[in-house]
XYZ file of C-alpha atoms in Angstrom:
670
model
C 53.030 18.720 12.512
C 50.485 17.477 9.771
C 51.716 15.832 6.975
C 50.306 16.494 3.818
C 50.838 13.659 2.019
C 50.866 13.323 -1.960
C 49.896 10.700 -3.872
C 51.448 7.850 -2.912
C 53.782 8.925 0.323
C 52.648 7.522 3.347
C 53.669 8.230 6.969
C 53.705 6.626 10.018
C 51.061 5.758 12.912
C 51.602 6.826 16.724
C 47.990 5.877 17.950
C 45.632 2.811 16.908
C 41.950 5.588 17.870
C 41.780 6.955 14.768
C 39.180 9.570 13.623
C 39.186 10.175 9.039
C 36.993 12.806 7.706
C 36.095 13.402 4.418
C 34.595 15.926 2.767
C 33.827 16.550 -0.545
C 31.221 19.631 -1.292
C 28.580 17.326 -2.470
C 27.024 14.044 -0.598
C 28.801 11.080 -1.304
C 29.247 7.763 -0.748
C 31.999 6.448 1.895
C 32.724 3.237 2.516
C 36.141 0.397 3.243
C 37.764 -2.282 3.372
C 39.345 -4.885 4.934
C 42.155 -6.738 3.407
C 45.263 -9.545 3.823
C 48.770 -8.673 2.706
C 48.122 -9.146 -0.356
C 45.157 -6.692 -0.517
C 42.312 -9.381 -1.174
C 39.296 -8.026 0.546
C 37.532 -12.078 0.797
C 34.101 -11.611 0.880
C 30.903 -9.207 1.628
C 31.782 -9.340 5.300
C 35.154 -7.734 4.441
C 32.952 -5.134 2.562
C 32.043 -1.915 5.019
C 29.581 0.200 3.547
C 25.615 2.542 4.824
C 24.057 -0.892 4.251
C 26.897 -2.643 6.693
C 28.705 0.413 8.225
C 30.315 -1.928 10.689
C 32.732 -4.300 10.908
C 35.508 -4.970 14.228
C 37.099 -1.515 14.845
C 35.882 -0.080 11.863
C 32.933 1.590 11.630
C 31.221 4.289 8.138
C 28.360 6.605 7.790
C 25.560 5.116 6.698
C 23.890 7.261 4.410
C 25.714 9.199 1.557
C 27.053 12.992 3.121
C 29.459 15.755 1.771
C 30.727 15.198 4.652
C 31.779 12.402 6.964
C 33.443 11.107 9.689
C 34.464 7.662 10.122
C 35.562 5.756 13.192
C 38.417 3.623 13.539
C 40.040 1.617 15.717
C 43.135 -0.450 15.015
C 43.478 -2.473 18.223
C 40.067 -3.660 17.253
C 40.362 -4.480 13.524
C 41.204 -8.795 13.070
C 44.675 -10.344 13.484
C 44.260 -11.398 9.786
C 43.618 -7.930 8.434
C 47.110 -6.020 7.753
C 45.063 -3.523 5.677
C 42.129 -1.216 5.768
C 41.488 1.295 2.640
C 39.473 3.298 2.584
C 36.905 4.939 -0.653
C 35.000 7.199 -1.946
C 31.425 7.089 -4.834
C 28.778 9.602 -6.162
C 25.797 7.857 -5.616
C 24.241 6.307 -8.311
C 20.280 6.271 -9.703
C 20.433 10.335 -7.335
C 20.232 13.215 -9.873
C 23.372 14.454 -8.543
C 26.999 14.325 -9.831
C 28.719 11.926 -12.050
C 32.086 12.208 -12.159
C 34.649 13.524 -9.875
C 36.081 15.338 -12.609
C 33.173 18.042 -11.962
C 33.011 17.941 -8.465
C 35.000 19.976 -6.253
C 38.791 17.978 -4.940
C 37.586 15.613 -2.164
C 39.773 16.220 1.156
C 40.303 13.553 3.483
C 42.423 13.070 7.138
C 43.362 11.654 9.832
C 42.971 12.513 13.024
C 43.602 11.545 16.388
C 40.292 11.441 18.581
C 40.519 14.642 19.730
C 41.002 16.597 16.259
C 44.738 16.544 16.127
C 45.583 16.500 11.979
C 47.756 13.403 12.154
C 48.264 13.328 7.567
C 45.824 14.989 5.310
C 45.436 14.065 1.303
C 43.912 16.403 -1.064
C 42.525 14.360 -4.176
C 43.681 15.339 -7.233
C 43.945 14.154 -10.586
C 40.016 12.559 -10.499
C 38.402 13.456 -14.762
C 35.755 10.712 -15.461
C 36.288 8.453 -12.171
C 32.673 7.644 -10.369
C 35.016 5.893 -7.587
C 37.856 6.026 -5.890
C 39.965 4.954 -3.174
C 41.807 7.910 -1.245
C 43.382 5.757 0.903
C 44.849 2.530 2.827
C 45.172 1.738 6.545
C 48.297 -1.131 6.254
C 50.798 -2.960 8.777
C 54.109 -3.052 7.900
C 56.650 -5.162 10.338
C 53.858 -4.352 13.601
C 53.827 -0.721 13.195
C 50.780 0.750 11.297
C 51.058 3.760 8.285
C 48.623 5.667 5.984
C 49.315 5.892 2.848
C 47.630 8.327 -0.109
C 46.146 6.287 -3.326
C 44.280 8.651 -4.912
C 43.308 5.216 -7.566
C 39.466 6.672 -9.854
C 37.757 3.058 -11.203
C 35.638 4.651 -14.433
C 33.193 1.773 -13.526
C 32.188 2.833 -10.127
C 32.083 0.780 -7.388
C 31.379 -1.920 -8.772
C 34.956 -2.440 -11.407
C 36.439 -1.150 -7.048
C 35.503 -3.855 -6.121
C 36.579 -6.050 -8.674
C 40.606 -5.438 -8.913
C 40.033 -6.094 -4.573
C 39.190 -9.389 -5.954
C 35.455 -9.666 -3.438
C 32.974 -11.914 -4.943
C 31.101 -11.023 -6.845
C 31.999 -7.309 -6.663
C 28.251 -5.777 -9.374
C 25.929 -7.653 -7.025
C 27.748 -5.905 -3.824
C 27.473 -1.886 -5.833
C 24.089 -2.533 -6.477
C 23.381 -3.163 -3.367
C 25.132 -0.339 -1.704
C 23.694 2.611 -4.348
C 20.234 1.180 -3.542
C 20.397 1.226 0.831
C 21.688 5.033 -0.187
C 18.898 5.776 -2.590
C 16.637 3.802 -0.432
C 18.722 5.952 3.136
C 18.916 9.356 0.942
C 14.296 9.083 0.717
C 14.070 8.428 4.527
C 16.373 11.426 5.276
C 14.733 14.048 6.580
C 16.064 17.853 4.312
C 18.691 19.633 6.268
C 17.491 22.909 6.350
C 20.254 25.446 3.919
C 22.941 27.952 3.549
C 21.091 30.856 5.520
C 22.090 34.728 5.639
C 23.254 35.078 8.267
C 26.136 32.526 9.161
C 25.884 31.554 12.997
C 26.656 29.673 16.220
C 24.411 27.629 17.921
C 27.327 26.036 19.439
C 26.051 24.859 22.913
C 26.798 25.437 26.709
C 25.617 21.779 26.978
C 24.877 20.165 30.493
C 26.812 16.834 30.135
C 29.720 17.283 27.610
C 31.277 15.074 29.524
C 31.703 12.123 26.750
C 35.270 12.349 24.315
C 35.974 14.398 20.555
C 34.066 11.680 18.765
C 30.513 11.463 20.650
C 29.320 14.444 20.593
C 31.930 16.871 22.252
C 35.037 19.230 19.578
C 34.929 17.763 17.155
C 31.134 19.267 16.434
C 30.975 21.797 17.719
C 32.811 24.005 14.043
C 30.702 26.348 12.914
C 29.066 25.980 9.887
C 27.741 27.203 6.655
C 24.112 26.301 6.555
C 22.149 25.618 9.688
C 22.747 23.340 11.970
C 24.499 23.891 15.139
C 27.409 22.424 15.341
C 28.597 20.774 11.589
C 27.570 21.143 7.754
C 24.634 20.238 6.592
C 24.110 16.751 5.423
C 27.540 15.130 6.967
C 27.148 11.902 8.461
C 28.943 11.021 11.965
C 29.117 7.502 12.429
C 29.317 6.853 16.218
C 32.592 6.160 17.374
C 33.253 3.669 20.223
C 36.656 3.669 19.186
C 38.133 6.970 20.056
C 39.683 6.713 23.604
C 43.420 6.207 25.179
C 43.881 3.107 26.300
C 42.260 2.066 29.677
C 39.925 5.579 29.669
C 36.186 6.255 29.065
C 33.711 7.734 27.742
C 33.854 9.465 30.794
C 37.568 10.803 31.266
C 37.175 12.303 27.715
C 36.962 16.027 28.316
C 35.769 18.725 26.245
C 37.577 20.462 24.210
C 36.153 23.882 22.923
C 34.196 24.425 25.979
C 33.921 27.260 28.504
C 33.963 25.319 31.572
C 31.658 20.946 32.713
C 29.933 20.300 34.931
C 30.793 17.119 36.875
C 28.417 14.836 36.956
C 24.886 15.134 39.182
C 25.552 18.395 38.800
C 22.437 21.915 37.723
C 21.885 22.009 33.881
C 23.173 24.734 32.272
C 20.264 26.200 30.383
C 22.388 29.230 29.007
C 22.042 31.163 25.965
C 24.574 29.904 23.172
C 27.301 32.192 22.216
C 26.418 33.537 18.639
C 28.822 35.097 16.176
C 27.127 37.072 12.825
C 28.203 38.268 10.307
C 26.247 41.855 10.732
C 24.003 41.467 13.742
C 20.163 40.629 13.347
C 17.735 42.064 15.722
C 19.384 40.767 18.692
C 16.632 37.814 20.011
C 14.570 38.279 23.370
C 17.247 38.039 26.739
C 16.041 34.635 30.433
C 14.652 36.958 32.496
C 17.622 36.614 35.367
C 18.915 33.979 37.564
C 18.418 33.327 40.751
C 21.854 33.499 42.995
C 23.520 30.717 42.107
C 21.645 29.103 40.050
C 22.089 29.006 35.484
C 19.414 30.931 33.525
C 17.115 29.851 31.841
C 15.572 29.089 28.590
C 14.364 30.761 26.069
C 12.386 30.479 22.159
C 13.926 32.213 19.889
C 18.093 31.753 21.105
C 19.036 30.821 17.787
C 20.584 33.447 15.263
C 18.291 34.942 12.472
C 16.696 38.340 11.215
C 13.127 37.663 11.862
C 11.591 35.223 15.045
C 10.356 33.256 13.257
C 13.805 32.353 11.342
C 14.910 31.971 15.302
C 13.016 30.029 16.032
C 12.987 27.422 13.026
C 16.439 27.467 13.791
C 16.254 26.683 17.495
C 13.670 23.742 16.060
C 16.875 21.794 13.979
C 19.288 23.288 16.087
C 17.279 20.785 19.252
C 17.035 18.771 16.461
C 20.388 17.894 15.729
C 20.828 18.818 19.447
C 18.560 15.165 20.171
C 21.059 13.380 17.538
C 23.938 13.774 18.455
C 23.350 13.184 22.162
C 21.882 9.895 21.368
C 24.819 9.599 19.515
C 27.285 9.583 22.041
C 25.233 8.356 24.797
C 24.808 5.130 22.249
C 28.366 5.027 21.276
C 29.414 5.078 25.465
C 27.345 2.381 25.756
C 29.460 0.415 23.184
C 32.253 1.049 23.846
C 31.318 0.379 27.181
C 30.782 -3.607 26.253
C 33.545 -4.017 24.433
C 36.130 -3.056 26.846
C 33.849 -5.238 28.677
C 34.052 -8.658 25.979
C 37.813 -7.202 25.192
C 39.115 -7.328 28.883
C 36.737 -10.771 29.369
C 38.383 -12.440 26.173
C 41.985 -11.427 27.851
C 40.708 -13.718 31.319
C 39.671 -16.379 29.272
C 42.754 -17.675 27.182
C 44.559 -16.983 30.674
C 45.044 -20.780 31.258
C 46.087 -19.355 34.845
C 42.907 -17.463 35.923
C 40.371 -20.105 35.257
C 41.488 -21.498 38.258
C 41.005 -20.508 41.805
C 39.286 -16.996 42.184
C 41.252 -15.118 40.144
C 39.886 -15.220 37.699
C 36.507 -15.251 39.333
C 37.303 -11.697 40.275
C 38.493 -10.577 36.863
C 35.416 -11.390 35.432
C 33.594 -9.084 38.664
C 35.770 -6.346 38.137
C 35.185 -5.893 34.452
C 31.592 -6.305 34.202
C 31.900 -3.056 37.180
C 33.604 -1.072 35.338
C 31.157 -1.816 32.632
C 27.743 -0.725 34.620
C 30.307 2.590 35.615
C 30.809 3.860 32.332
C 27.249 2.343 31.503
C 25.137 4.912 33.932
C 28.011 7.261 33.549
C 26.618 7.833 29.854
C 23.319 7.505 31.627
C 23.406 10.581 33.975
C 25.232 12.344 31.005
C 22.209 11.510 28.815
C 19.592 12.663 31.008
C 20.869 15.847 31.748
C 21.602 16.387 28.385
C 17.788 15.615 27.767
C 16.087 17.719 30.141
C 18.279 20.534 28.744
C 15.842 19.821 25.319
C 12.865 19.166 27.116
C 12.938 22.650 29.196
C 14.126 24.256 26.156
C 11.011 21.989 24.413
C 8.668 24.056 27.020
C 9.175 27.402 26.839
C 10.009 27.218 22.369
C 6.444 25.103 21.739
C 4.552 27.716 22.836
C 6.458 30.031 21.074
C 5.984 28.763 17.512
C 3.630 30.534 14.630
C 0.875 28.338 13.581
C 3.068 27.325 10.509
C 5.587 25.467 12.555
C 2.597 25.248 16.335
C -0.160 21.571 16.382
C -2.614 21.564 16.012
C -3.444 21.657 19.745
C -1.572 24.996 20.022
C -3.370 27.623 21.376
C -2.288 30.097 18.970
C -4.082 28.453 15.313
C -7.299 30.058 17.690
C -6.454 33.286 16.305
C -5.321 32.621 12.446
C -5.146 35.276 10.375
C -4.411 34.624 6.233
C -0.582 35.270 6.059
C 0.824 38.426 4.422
C 3.757 36.148 3.080
C 4.482 33.070 2.487
C 6.801 31.178 6.126
C 9.988 29.687 5.866
C 8.707 26.032 6.555
C 5.876 24.288 8.328
C 5.442 21.419 9.882
C 4.228 17.741 9.405
C 4.274 16.213 13.189
C 6.476 14.842 15.469
C 10.532 13.288 15.867
C 11.233 11.572 18.947
C 13.788 8.645 20.189
C 12.782 5.914 22.548
C 16.191 7.570 24.331
C 14.034 10.902 24.969
C 10.581 8.856 24.243
C 8.483 12.035 25.713
C 10.743 14.716 24.727
C 9.260 15.162 21.290
C 10.897 18.033 17.991
C 8.282 19.430 15.072
C 9.695 18.394 11.718
C 9.723 21.677 9.651
C 10.392 20.666 5.768
C 11.238 23.533 3.959
C 9.240 26.512 2.083
C 8.270 25.887 -1.094
C 8.336 22.419 -1.356
C 11.021 20.561 -2.859
C 10.393 16.623 -2.258
C 6.463 16.040 -3.319
C 4.024 13.989 0.171
C 3.411 10.210 -0.218
C 1.055 9.567 2.810
C 0.735 5.566 3.084
C -2.089 4.123 3.545
C -0.909 0.539 4.225
C 0.876 -1.351 7.195
C 3.558 0.425 9.070
C 6.197 -1.371 10.393
C 5.835 -0.473 13.818
C 1.702 -0.841 13.660
C 0.424 -1.825 17.232
C -2.525 -3.684 16.620
C -4.837 -0.983 16.615
C -5.525 -0.939 13.384
C -6.171 -3.954 12.067
C -8.879 -3.172 9.523
C -6.866 -1.518 6.434
C -10.255 0.872 5.688
C -9.478 2.260 8.993
C -5.605 2.661 7.902
C -7.030 4.008 4.339
C -9.448 6.515 6.528
C -6.902 7.703 8.801
C -4.225 8.355 5.730
C -7.056 10.679 3.861
C -7.489 12.339 7.494
C -3.744 12.650 7.348
C -3.582 14.303 4.659
C -5.957 16.931 4.833
C -4.623 18.005 7.556
C -1.507 18.010 5.585
C -3.303 20.533 2.653
C -5.047 22.896 5.516
C -1.682 24.183 7.077
C -0.179 24.048 3.577
C -3.288 25.919 2.183
C -3.013 28.800 5.472
C 0.624 28.675 4.422
C 0.225 31.041 2.203
C -1.635 33.951 1.156
C -4.314 34.450 -1.074
C -4.609 33.472 -3.759
C -0.921 31.333 -4.012
C -1.386 28.429 -3.889
C -4.418 25.661 -6.304
C -5.294 22.922 -4.531
C -6.591 20.443 -7.353
C -7.863 16.600 -5.907
C -7.748 13.755 -7.964
C -10.469 10.599 -5.906
C -10.711 8.498 -8.923
C -13.610 6.483 -6.726
C -14.160 8.354 -4.499
C -13.746 6.584 -1.667
C -12.404 9.432 0.024
C -15.559 11.434 -0.344
C -16.249 11.206 3.406
C -12.510 12.861 4.399
C -12.751 15.374 1.908
C -15.173 17.056 2.926
C -13.608 19.857 4.993
C -12.176 20.947 2.178
C -15.312 20.350 -0.658
C -17.527 22.620 2.129
C -15.050 25.337 2.706
C -14.691 26.333 -1.032
C -10.634 25.626 -0.559
C -10.246 23.480 -3.114
C -10.078 24.654 -7.549
C -13.139 22.654 -8.363
C -14.435 19.652 -7.036
C -12.521 16.530 -6.852
C -12.049 14.765 -10.493
C -13.293 11.496 -10.472
C -13.473 8.216 -12.795
C -10.659 7.582 -15.096
C -11.604 10.893 -17.926
C -11.663 13.340 -14.510
C -7.913 11.758 -13.594
C -6.788 12.288 -18.466
C -7.811 15.301 -17.223
C -6.611 17.897 -14.379
C -3.155 15.558 -14.719
C -2.735 17.017 -18.184
C -4.218 20.301 -17.621
C -1.349 20.172 -14.587
C 1.859 18.466 -17.106
C 0.426 21.154 -20.081
C 0.959 23.616 -16.815
C 4.466 21.865 -16.446
C 5.277 22.080 -19.705
C 4.365 25.131 -20.814
C 6.443 27.377 -17.646
C 10.002 25.029 -18.504
C 9.377 26.997 -21.682
C 8.416 29.851 -20.623
C 11.693 30.220 -18.224
C 14.540 28.281 -19.983
C 13.511 30.946 -23.175
C 13.849 33.431 -20.807
C 10.246 34.658 -21.075
C 8.868 33.938 -17.996
C 6.941 37.644 -17.788
C 4.931 36.848 -20.834
C 2.451 33.590 -20.677
C -0.155 33.792 -21.748
C -2.227 36.346 -19.942
C -5.043 35.324 -17.202
C -2.560 32.392 -16.131
C -2.282 31.158 -12.625
C 1.317 31.757 -11.206
C 0.255 30.361 -8.051
C 1.767 26.950 -5.915
C -0.309 24.019 -7.373
C -0.972 20.899 -5.383
C -2.331 17.708 -6.875
C -4.006 15.460 -3.656
C -4.244 12.238 -5.137
C -6.135 9.266 -3.535
C -6.886 6.065 -4.425
C -3.572 4.977 -6.817
C -2.933 3.706 -8.777
C -7.411 3.841 -9.193
C -8.233 4.774 -13.030
C -4.449 5.253 -13.517
C -4.078 3.992 -17.305
C -0.182 3.593 -17.952
C -0.416 7.448 -19.700
C -1.660 8.590 -16.482
C 1.479 6.985 -14.694
C 3.796 8.564 -17.230
C 2.452 12.382 -16.279
C 2.471 11.164 -12.922
C 5.602 10.884 -11.966
C 6.677 13.446 -14.969
C 4.993 14.986 -11.951
C 6.886 14.885 -9.049
C 10.127 14.872 -11.012
C 9.627 17.646 -13.123
C 6.754 19.303 -10.513
C 8.600 20.985 -7.535
C 11.108 23.000 -9.838
C 8.479 25.106 -11.803
C 5.217 25.484 -8.926
C 3.670 22.110 -9.156
C 3.519 19.986 -6.205
C 1.968 16.177 -5.792
C 0.032 14.654 -2.777
C 0.119 11.017 -3.063
C -1.855 8.878 -0.161
C -1.591 5.390 -1.500
C -0.618 1.552 -0.590
C 2.778 0.702 -2.124
C 1.315 -3.232 -2.672
C -1.816 -2.254 -4.921
C 0.867 -0.795 -6.754
C 3.269 -4.158 -7.364
C 1.901 -5.300 -10.197
C 4.084 -1.921 -12.286
C 7.097 -3.486 -10.597
C 10.531 -1.335 -10.118
C 9.220 0.930 -13.331
C 7.498 3.214 -9.948
C 10.773 2.699 -7.612
C 12.125 6.222 -7.872
C 9.129 6.990 -8.014
C 8.075 6.294 -4.633
C 11.799 7.448 -3.203
C 11.049 10.847 -5.222
C 8.289 11.495 -2.405
C 9.103 11.984 0.948
C 6.620 9.369 2.458
C 5.040 10.496 6.020
C 2.374 7.701 8.101
C -1.370 7.888 9.405
C 0.587 6.332 12.611
C 2.904 6.095 14.237
C 6.697 4.824 12.333
C 10.145 4.634 12.377
C 11.183 5.738 8.721
C 13.012 8.975 9.008
C 16.468 9.141 8.907
C 18.038 12.372 10.682
C 20.596 14.092 8.171
C 23.509 14.063 10.368
C 23.832 11.147 12.081
C 21.173 9.181 10.112
C 19.312 7.796 13.698
C 15.890 6.140 12.791
C 13.419 8.221 13.837
C 9.756 7.068 14.407
C 7.328 9.710 13.408
C 3.782 11.001 14.127
C 1.787 12.682 11.669
C 0.699 15.903 13.312
C -3.613 15.704 13.438
C -6.258 17.461 14.396
C -7.062 16.367 18.559
C -11.391 14.758 18.482
C -13.520 17.430 19.159
C -11.445 20.067 17.165
C -13.123 23.114 14.714
C -9.941 24.155 14.823
C -9.254 23.217 11.597
C -13.206 24.173 10.153
C -12.270 27.314 11.742
C -8.630 27.287 9.522
C -10.516 26.410 6.824
C -12.877 29.712 7.357
C -10.316 31.607 7.487
C -8.751 30.277 4.050
C -11.959 30.298 2.047
C -12.289 33.736 2.840
C -8.829 35.499 2.426
C -9.651 33.319 -1.677
C -12.819 34.855 -2.963
C -11.594 38.356 -0.870
C -8.023 37.813 -3.373
C -11.162 36.531 -6.333
C -13.193 40.863 -5.869
């Protein structure tokens, strides 16, 4: 039976391997500290946080999220540690709530690896506090207990760390806030809630992993478009989720209908679905051969239209791959930690150092490690095979807005009558599945601006050693993105402005200029930049005043109500201080009223502005013209390699699409 704790109450813990689940309703930062018998934290190296998420026996989430899962192995914490303190904090500087008094009361549960609740605590009574110690696990006479704390701090993380004796508490708090802000900036936004409450619970081919390694704890019905958990949930890899002596492959997956054995056939069965109201029936797979599993089909997710089902299916593939990779990495970490522990035990016994007993023990430890890693690899390969088979049928079925430029669907493109749900901006993949590409879809209308980075990337392979080549390719990438945005909107509902102060992108802009899809010629020089910024800033002010005054239908006659996009090339050339301020204003306030920003720039060129422009860069979704591993998923925080969606060399598809868009604009203006 679950012990529902109140503040100050404790409860014994009967096992060492635990999972701590946090649900806060709004994105929060979760961390933990290790303290001695007096509760003192002796240094920053005893603090687990998004910038340094792993400590011995402890792993926390790598980014802010509404839901978290922390892995704890009390047997693995150092002997000097007598207290593990779990803390929550509201991220600062990201536009969220400033105190826990204005958000729902956080809920914390201590569970076994299989999800069985041991103790829970709802943190109530918070008002002005922005950081809070929710629980502490403490050692008393050789046994561990959990205590509900609920101690809040109006001074935030800095005050909390200072109270625990952490040296340089304010500096640590600032570094955590910076890591969280950077994590939110690089994270791909999860899908928003759907009207149809669906469940895309996959009958995975290889769930022979522990519950904390991709098993049943993820398989909960959500409220917002992910197959296993609520959007924005962050789940740390949990190598501590198994009974003593067990391996990841020894643990069964609760909640799964059946689990094929290692080496069995891949299960392609369409997932179960539950809906508040039944949508149109999705496509069904052709009858399978006797004894063979059903093949995957395009559109097997929930949704009222094929477009929505495909969108949810792509996001399901994205999350499935993230969870599968997390399970594999966690299983490998578990195997390595187990081998290290067994080897340490061998070396600590003087008797094993003489004769062949020690050698035999070491060989056994290494053999068990190899067995566990092999089992994890087999499970990973089977899951990837399932996803690859699904991708083979999904990719050809995607509509133009979701499809790559090499998809034949573009050859039959016509201007749509309504805006699609989302737009493809590239592809994502992980090193564990380098050949499996997942489309990167972002919702429309855009909720944040785009930044095509024309500087040197962290993973550049040297193919573009010349900065001029990178800048050219960055502008070509931006043109491809602009063409996609234009193609995704009905005629007259999306207007594009270009500011190219030095004219350095004139060659790359030729397709847009010659086809006539721009609102006017690209603005050049400082005067041109000032003019276009003034017009768009005035537009934002006017729409904001109309909306706030409840007179949105009283805009001036002839007012262009279409979505607006400003493409800025070669920033900060041609920008004075006033223009920079206006640009930041458009980035912050524009998306809410239909004014969007696309920057093509190298951040180093604007280094002279110092930290003044940091909020601008963080507000934009960074894209690169070459493959680069800089994006993170919203579930487990993996680093994904992003590849832009570029037009194939020699293809005329871009010209065809822009010609159709221009013809639609002319018809609409007549």
